[in-house]
Coordinates of C-alpha atoms and ligand atoms in Angstrom, one line a residue:
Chain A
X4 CA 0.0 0.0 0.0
X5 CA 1.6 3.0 -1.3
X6 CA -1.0 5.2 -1.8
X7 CA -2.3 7.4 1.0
X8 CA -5.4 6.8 2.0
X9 CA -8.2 8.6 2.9
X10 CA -9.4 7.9 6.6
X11 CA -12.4 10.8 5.8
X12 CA -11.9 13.9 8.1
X13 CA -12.0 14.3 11.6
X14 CA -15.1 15.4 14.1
X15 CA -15.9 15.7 17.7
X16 CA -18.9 14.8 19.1
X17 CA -20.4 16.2 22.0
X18 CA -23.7 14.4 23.7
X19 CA -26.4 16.1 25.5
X20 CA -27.0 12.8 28.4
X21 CA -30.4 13.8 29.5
X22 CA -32.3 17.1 28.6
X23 CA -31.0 20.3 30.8
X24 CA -28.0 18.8 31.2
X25 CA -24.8 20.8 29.0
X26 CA -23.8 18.5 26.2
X27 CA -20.3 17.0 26.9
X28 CA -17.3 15.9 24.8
X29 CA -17.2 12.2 24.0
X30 CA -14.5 11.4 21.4
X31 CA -14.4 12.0 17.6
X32 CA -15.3 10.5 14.6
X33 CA -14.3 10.4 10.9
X34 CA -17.0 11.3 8.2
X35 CA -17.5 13.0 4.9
X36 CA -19.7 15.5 6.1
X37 CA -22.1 16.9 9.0
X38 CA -25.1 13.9 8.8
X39 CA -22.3 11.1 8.5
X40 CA -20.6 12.5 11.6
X41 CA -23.6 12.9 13.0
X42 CA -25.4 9.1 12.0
X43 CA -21.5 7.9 13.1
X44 CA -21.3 9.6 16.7
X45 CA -24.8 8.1 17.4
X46 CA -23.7 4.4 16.3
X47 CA -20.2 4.8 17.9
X48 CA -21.3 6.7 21.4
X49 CA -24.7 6.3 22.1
X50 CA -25.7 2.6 21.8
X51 CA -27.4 1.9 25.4
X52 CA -29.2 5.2 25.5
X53 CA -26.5 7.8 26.5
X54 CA -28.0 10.4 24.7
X55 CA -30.9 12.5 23.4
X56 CA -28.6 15.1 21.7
X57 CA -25.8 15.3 19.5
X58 CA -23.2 17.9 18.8
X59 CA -20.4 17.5 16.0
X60 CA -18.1 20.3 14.9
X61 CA -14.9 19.5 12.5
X62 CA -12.2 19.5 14.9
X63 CA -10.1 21.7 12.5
X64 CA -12.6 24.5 14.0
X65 CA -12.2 24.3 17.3
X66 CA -9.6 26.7 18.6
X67 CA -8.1 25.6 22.1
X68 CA -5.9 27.4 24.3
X69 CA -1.8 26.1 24.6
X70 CA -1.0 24.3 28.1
X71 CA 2.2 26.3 28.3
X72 CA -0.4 29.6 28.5
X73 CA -2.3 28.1 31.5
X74 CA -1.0 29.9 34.1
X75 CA -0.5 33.3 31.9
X76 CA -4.0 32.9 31.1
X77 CA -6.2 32.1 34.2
X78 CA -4.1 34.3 36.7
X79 CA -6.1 37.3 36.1
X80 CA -8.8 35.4 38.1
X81 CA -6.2 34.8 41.2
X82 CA -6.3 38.0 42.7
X83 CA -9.9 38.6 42.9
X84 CA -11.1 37.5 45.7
X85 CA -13.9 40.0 46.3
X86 CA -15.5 38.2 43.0
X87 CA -16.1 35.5 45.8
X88 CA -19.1 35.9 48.5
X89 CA -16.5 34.5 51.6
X90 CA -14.7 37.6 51.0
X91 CA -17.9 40.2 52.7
X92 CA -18.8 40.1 56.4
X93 CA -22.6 39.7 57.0
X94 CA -23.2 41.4 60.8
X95 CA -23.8 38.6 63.1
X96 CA -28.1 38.0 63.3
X97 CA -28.5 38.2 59.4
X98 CA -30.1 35.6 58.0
X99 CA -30.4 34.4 54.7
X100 CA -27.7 35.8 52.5
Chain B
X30 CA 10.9 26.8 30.1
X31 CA 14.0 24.6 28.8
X32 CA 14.1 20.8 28.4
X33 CA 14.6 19.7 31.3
X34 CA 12.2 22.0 33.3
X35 CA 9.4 20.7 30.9
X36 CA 10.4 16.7 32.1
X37 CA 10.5 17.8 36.0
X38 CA 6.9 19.0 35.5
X39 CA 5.7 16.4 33.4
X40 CA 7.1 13.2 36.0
X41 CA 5.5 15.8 39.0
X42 CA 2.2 15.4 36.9
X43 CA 2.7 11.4 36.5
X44 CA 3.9 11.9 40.6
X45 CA 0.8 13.3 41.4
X46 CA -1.4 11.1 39.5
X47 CA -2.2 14.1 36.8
X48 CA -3.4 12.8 33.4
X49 CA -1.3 14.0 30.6
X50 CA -3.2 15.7 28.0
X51 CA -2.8 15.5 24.0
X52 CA -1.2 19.1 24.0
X53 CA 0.6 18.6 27.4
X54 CA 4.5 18.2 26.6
X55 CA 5.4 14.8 27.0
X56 CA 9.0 12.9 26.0
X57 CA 9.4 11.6 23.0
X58 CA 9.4 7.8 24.0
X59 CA 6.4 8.2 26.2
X60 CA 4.5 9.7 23.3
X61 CA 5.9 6.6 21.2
X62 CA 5.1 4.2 23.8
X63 CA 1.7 5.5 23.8
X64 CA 1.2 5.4 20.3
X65 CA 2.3 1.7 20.2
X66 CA 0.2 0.7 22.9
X67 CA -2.7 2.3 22.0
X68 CA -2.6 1.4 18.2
X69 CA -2.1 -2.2 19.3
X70 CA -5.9 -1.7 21.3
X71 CA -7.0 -0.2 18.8
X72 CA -5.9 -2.7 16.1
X73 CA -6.9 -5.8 18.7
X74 CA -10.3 -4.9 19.0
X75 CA -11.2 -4.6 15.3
X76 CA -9.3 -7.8 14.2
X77 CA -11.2 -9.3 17.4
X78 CA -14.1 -8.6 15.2
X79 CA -13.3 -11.4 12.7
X80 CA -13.2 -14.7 14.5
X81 CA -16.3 -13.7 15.9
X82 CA -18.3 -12.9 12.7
X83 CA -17.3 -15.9 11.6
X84 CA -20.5 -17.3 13.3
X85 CA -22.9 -14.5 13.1
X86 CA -24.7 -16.6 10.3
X87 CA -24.7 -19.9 12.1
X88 CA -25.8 -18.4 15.3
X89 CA -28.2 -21.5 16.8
X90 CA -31.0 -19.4 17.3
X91 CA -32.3 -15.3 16.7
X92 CA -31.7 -14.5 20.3
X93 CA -27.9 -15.7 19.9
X94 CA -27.3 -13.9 16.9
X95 CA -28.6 -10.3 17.9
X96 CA -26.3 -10.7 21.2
X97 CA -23.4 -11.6 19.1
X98 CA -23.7 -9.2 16.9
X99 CA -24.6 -6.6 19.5
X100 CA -21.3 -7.8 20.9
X101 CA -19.0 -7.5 17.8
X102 CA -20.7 -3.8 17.1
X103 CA -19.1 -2.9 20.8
X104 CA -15.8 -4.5 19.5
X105 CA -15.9 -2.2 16.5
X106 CA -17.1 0.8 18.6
X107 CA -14.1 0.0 20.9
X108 CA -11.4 0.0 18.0
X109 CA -12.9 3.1 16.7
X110 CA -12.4 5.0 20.4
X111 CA -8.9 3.7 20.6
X112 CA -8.1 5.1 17.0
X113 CA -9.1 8.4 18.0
X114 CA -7.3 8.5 21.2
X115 CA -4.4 7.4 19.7
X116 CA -4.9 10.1 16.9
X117 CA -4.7 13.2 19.8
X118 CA -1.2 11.9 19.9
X119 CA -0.3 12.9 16.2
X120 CA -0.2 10.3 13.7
X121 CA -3.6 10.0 11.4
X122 CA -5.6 6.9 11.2
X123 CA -4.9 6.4 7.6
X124 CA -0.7 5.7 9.2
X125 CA -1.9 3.3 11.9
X126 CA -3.8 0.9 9.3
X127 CA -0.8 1.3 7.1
X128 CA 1.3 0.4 9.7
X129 CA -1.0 -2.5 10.7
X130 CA -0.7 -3.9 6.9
X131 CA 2.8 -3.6 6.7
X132 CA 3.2 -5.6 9.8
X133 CA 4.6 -2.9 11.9
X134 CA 2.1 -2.8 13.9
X135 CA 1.1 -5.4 16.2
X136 CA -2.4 -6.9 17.2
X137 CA -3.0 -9.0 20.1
X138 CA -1.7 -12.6 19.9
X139 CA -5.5 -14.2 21.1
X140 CA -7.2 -12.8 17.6
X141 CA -4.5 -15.6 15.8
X142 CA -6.1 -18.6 17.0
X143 CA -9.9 -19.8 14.9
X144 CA -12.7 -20.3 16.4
X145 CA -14.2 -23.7 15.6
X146 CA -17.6 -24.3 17.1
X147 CA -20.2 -22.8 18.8
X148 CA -18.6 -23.3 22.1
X149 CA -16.1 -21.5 20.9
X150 CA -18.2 -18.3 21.0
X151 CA -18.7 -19.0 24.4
X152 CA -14.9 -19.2 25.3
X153 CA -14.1 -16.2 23.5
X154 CA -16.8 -13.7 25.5
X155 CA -16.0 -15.9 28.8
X156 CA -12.3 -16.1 28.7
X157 CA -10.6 -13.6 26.0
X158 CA -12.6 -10.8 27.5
X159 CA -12.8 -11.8 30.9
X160 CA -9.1 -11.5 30.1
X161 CA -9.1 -8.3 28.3
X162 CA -11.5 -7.2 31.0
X163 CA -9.0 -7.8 33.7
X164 CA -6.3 -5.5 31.6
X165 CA -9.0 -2.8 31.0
X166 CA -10.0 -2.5 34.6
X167 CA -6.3 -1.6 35.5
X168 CA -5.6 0.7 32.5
X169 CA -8.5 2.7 33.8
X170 CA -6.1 4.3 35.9
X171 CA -3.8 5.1 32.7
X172 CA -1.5 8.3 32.8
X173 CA -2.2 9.1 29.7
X174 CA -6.0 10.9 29.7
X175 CA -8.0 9.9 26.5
X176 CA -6.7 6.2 26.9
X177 CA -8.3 6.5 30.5
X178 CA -11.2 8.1 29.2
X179 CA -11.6 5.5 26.7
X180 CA -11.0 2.4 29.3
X181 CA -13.4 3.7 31.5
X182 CA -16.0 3.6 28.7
X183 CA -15.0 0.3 27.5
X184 CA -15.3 -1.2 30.8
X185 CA -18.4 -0.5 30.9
X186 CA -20.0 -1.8 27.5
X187 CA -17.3 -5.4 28.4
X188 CA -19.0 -6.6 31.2
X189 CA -22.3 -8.2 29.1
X190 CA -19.3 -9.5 26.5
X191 CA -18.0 -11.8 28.9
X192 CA -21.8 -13.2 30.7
X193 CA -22.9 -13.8 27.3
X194 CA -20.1 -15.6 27.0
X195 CA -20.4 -17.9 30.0
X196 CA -23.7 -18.0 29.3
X197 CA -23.2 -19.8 26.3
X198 CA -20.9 -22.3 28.2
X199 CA -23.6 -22.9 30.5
X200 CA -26.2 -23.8 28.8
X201 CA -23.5 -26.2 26.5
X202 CA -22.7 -28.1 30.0
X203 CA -26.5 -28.5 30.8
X204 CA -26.5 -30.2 27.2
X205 CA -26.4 -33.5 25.6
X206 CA -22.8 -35.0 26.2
X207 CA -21.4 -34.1 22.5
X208 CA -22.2 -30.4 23.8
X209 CA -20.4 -31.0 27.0
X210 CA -17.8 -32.3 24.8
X211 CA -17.4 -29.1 22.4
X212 CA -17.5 -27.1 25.4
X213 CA -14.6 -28.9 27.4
X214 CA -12.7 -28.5 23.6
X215 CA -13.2 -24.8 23.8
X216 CA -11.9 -24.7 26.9
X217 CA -8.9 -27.1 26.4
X218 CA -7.6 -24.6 23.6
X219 CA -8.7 -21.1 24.5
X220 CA -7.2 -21.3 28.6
X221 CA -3.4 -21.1 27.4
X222 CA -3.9 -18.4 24.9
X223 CA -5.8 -16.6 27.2
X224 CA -3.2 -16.7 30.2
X225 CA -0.7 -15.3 27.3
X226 CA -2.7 -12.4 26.9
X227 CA -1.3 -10.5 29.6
X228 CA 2.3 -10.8 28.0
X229 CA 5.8 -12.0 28.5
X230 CA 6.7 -12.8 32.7
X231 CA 7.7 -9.8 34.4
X232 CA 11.2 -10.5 34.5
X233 CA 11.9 -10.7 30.6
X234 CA 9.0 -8.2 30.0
X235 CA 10.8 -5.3 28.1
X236 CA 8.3 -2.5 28.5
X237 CA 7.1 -2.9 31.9
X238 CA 9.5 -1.2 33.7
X239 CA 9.3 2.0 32.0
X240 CA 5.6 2.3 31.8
X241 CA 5.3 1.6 34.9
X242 CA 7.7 4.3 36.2
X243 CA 5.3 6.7 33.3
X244 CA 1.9 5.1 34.6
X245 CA 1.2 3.8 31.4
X246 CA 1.2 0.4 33.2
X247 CA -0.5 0.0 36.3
X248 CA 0.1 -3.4 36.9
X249 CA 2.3 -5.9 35.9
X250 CA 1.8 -9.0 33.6
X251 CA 1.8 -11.5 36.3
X252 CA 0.1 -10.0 38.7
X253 CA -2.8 -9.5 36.4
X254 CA -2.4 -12.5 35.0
X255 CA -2.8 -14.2 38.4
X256 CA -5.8 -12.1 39.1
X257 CA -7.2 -13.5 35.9
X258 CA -6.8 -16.9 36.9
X259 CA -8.1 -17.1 40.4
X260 CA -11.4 -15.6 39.1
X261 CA -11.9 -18.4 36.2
X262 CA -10.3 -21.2 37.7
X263 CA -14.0 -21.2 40.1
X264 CA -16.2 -20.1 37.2
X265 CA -14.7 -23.1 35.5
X266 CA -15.2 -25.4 38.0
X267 CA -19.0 -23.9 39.1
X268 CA -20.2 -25.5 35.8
X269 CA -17.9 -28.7 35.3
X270 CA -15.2 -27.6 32.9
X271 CA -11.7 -29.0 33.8
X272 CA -9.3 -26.4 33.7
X273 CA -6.4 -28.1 31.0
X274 CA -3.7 -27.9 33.4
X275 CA -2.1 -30.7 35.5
X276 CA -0.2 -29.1 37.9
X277 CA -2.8 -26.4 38.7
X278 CA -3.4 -26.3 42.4
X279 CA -4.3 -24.4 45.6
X280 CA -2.1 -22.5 47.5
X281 CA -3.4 -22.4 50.5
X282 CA -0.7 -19.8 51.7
X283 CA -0.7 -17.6 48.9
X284 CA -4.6 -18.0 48.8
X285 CA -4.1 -18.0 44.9
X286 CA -4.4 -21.1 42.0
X287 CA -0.8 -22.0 41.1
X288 CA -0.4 -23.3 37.5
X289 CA 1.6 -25.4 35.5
X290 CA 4.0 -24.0 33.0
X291 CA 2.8 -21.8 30.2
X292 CA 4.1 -22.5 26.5
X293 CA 5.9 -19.5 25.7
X294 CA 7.7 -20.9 22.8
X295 CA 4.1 -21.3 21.5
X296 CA 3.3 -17.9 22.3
X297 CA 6.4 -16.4 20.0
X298 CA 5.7 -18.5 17.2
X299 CA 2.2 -16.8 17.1
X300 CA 3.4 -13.4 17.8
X301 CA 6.3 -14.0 14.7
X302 CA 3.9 -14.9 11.9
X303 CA 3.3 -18.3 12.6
X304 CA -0.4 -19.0 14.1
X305 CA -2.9 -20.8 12.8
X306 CA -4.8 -17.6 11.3
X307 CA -2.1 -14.7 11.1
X308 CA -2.4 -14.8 7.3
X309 CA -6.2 -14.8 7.1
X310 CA -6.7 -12.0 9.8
X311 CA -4.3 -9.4 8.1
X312 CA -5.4 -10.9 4.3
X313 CA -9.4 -10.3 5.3
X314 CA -8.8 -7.1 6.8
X315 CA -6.5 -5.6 3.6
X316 CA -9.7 -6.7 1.3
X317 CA -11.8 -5.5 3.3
X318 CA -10.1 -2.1 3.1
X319 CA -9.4 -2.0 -0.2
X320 CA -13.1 -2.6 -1.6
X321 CA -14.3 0.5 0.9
X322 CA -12.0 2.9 -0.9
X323 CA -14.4 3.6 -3.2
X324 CA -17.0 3.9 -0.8
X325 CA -14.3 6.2 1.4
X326 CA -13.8 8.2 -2.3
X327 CA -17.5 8.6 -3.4
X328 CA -18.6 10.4 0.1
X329 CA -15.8 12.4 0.1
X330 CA -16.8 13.3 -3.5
X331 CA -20.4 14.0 -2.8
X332 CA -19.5 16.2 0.5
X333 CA -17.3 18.7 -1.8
X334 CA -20.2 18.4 -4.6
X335 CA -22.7 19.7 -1.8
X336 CA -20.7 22.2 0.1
X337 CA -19.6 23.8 -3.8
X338 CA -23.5 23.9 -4.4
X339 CA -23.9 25.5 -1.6
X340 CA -21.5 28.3 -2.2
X341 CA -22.9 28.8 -5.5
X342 CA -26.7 29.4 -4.9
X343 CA -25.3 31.7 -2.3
X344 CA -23.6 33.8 -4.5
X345 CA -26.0 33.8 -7.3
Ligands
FE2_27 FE1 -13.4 -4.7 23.4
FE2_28 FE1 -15.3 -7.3 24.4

């Protein structure tokens, strides 16, 4: 086999378990095109009922933040600590807040 | 950060029982490791597929044959997870299948071996995954964080493969005594194979020691093994198999089944080419792929037709 072959492209697939619940990533699939990925990701990932919805985006359009920018990236949210309610004092006797 | 403040960081992560993630940094021989383990799963559980469809058609009655090939559809499903998890590492499906018809690649050993009768069915689901299941269980706890992901959910879809499977050997030991007979003949040539599943003994195990310092191991060979055994040596017994082993026996101060010695020249001869089915397995599943290209070709075909289409009455 010298040929390359064509594997069809990538998709993830993100299922909705019950309704009001957020859909979640499950894994990928390889299809042609949106109702392929989509008749795939319900043979592959919902066979005993994990599902009632179905998500799938190309993964080549999902943009996803580098690891190494982690802590560049979320520190902003360090040193805020009055975006937390610990951080007030409620006068002793108040009740319900 | 330089080289070697990247590895600290990742062994802290593997230290504190962190899962590594696809665009984590990782060494090079952890991410080939990976690759070569996971491609193996990957490649096992769809070549696993064959010696079972073998006997989709002759299935004894409906019930049988929608369980079995409920069963195979998991096995498919699995290989299909394991290819993408092994694609967040970097190589593309199309490689690993290359790889597997070139021979690079390896499948596991158990997938060599045919399966002759019915009872045979029942063997495979009882003993080959209650083998696998034993692995899959441990490598839950995997460093690595879409193999985890993906054992967890295997797991869970494994446990009906292996009661169908002692199901089937069940109801073949309540039978007439031929059926006891093909059932005591499944289990005479699938225990060995099975006890090989787990690999090479620890001490001339190549791998082990370094996936187990990365994690990617959890467990050894033998101790898995041994876990493997002391569950099925009862199950075996509960319904009146004989387990095909002389020298298998008690130990009362181990509190585990001691057995004879396994056949490891057998097990190399398999692994090297030589098995009763190699040729067939890999032959089937290069047709196979070659007479879907088209398939593969047309869709792609038709997606670009569509989305061109598309643009155009947009534009017009
Ligand atoms: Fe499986
Ligand atoms: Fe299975």
């Amino acid at each position: 086999m010298s040929t390359k072959d064509n594997q069809l492209p990538l998709w993830e697939v993100f299922i909705q378990s019950k309704s009001g619940n957020p859909h979640k990533h499950a894994g990928s699939v390889h299809a042609s095109d949106k109702n392929m990925a989509l008749q795939n990701a319900r043979d592959i990932y919902t066979r005993r009922g994990e599902g009632r919805s179905i998500w799938v985006v190309l993964s080549e359009n999902i943009a996803a933040s580098a690891p190494e920018d982690e802590a560049e990236l979320f520190d902003p949210a360090d040193d805020k600590v009055y975006r937390h309610p610990t951080f007030y004092r409620v006068p002793e006797g108040v009740k319900n807040m | 950060m330089t080289e070697e403040e990247k590895l600290t960081r990742f062994n802290s992560k593997i230290d504190k029982e962190e899962k590594i993630e696809p665009k984590d940094w990782m060494p090079d021989a952890y991410r080939k490791t990976m690759i070569r383990q996971l491609s193996q799963h990957a490649h096992s559980e769809v070549i696993g597929m064959q010696p079972e469809g073998n006997w989709v058609l002759r299935a004894p009655s409906l019930r049988a044959k929608k369980i079995l090939l409920a069963k195979i559809q998991d096995e498919g499903g699995h290989g299909l997870y394991l290819y993408s998890a092994t694609e967040t590492l970097g190589i593309d499906r199309d490689e690993m299948i290359q790889q597997l018809h070139e021979g690079k690649a390896k499948y596991s050993n158990i997938f060599n071996y045919p399966a002759l009768t019915w009872a045979d069915i029942g063997a495979i689901g009882w003993l080959v995954d209650g083998a696998a299941i034993v692995n899959q269980i441990s490598l839950q706890r995997t460093s690595y964080g879409p193999y985890s992901r993906g054992m967890i959910r295997i797991c869970k879809e494994e446990s009906f493969h292996q009661r169908q499977g002692y199901e089937i050997m069940v109801t073949m030991m309540n039978g007439t005594p031929e059926q006891k007979q093909m059932a005591q003949d499944a289990m005479n040539r699938w225990w060995w194979p099975s006890l090989m599943m787990f690999g090479p003994p620890d001490n001339d195990s190549s791998h082990t020691k370094q996936s187990m310092r990365w994690k990617i191991k959890r467990e050894s060979n033998d101790v898995l093994r041994q876990r493997f055994i002391d569950k099925t040596v009862d199950q075996a017994h509960f319904i009146g198999l004989t387990v095909p082993d002389k020298d298998l026996k008690f130990n009362k101060s181990t509190g585990h089944w001691d057995i004879g010695k396994i056949n490891w020249d057998e097990f190399h001869e398999v692994i090297n080419g030589n098995g009763p089915c190699n040729k067939q397995r890999l032959a089937h599943h290069i047709k196979v792929h070659n007479e879907g290209r088209w398939v593969r070709e047309a869709a792609m075909a038709f997606a670009e037709n569509e989305t061109r289409t598309k643009k155009e009455l947009v534009t017009h």
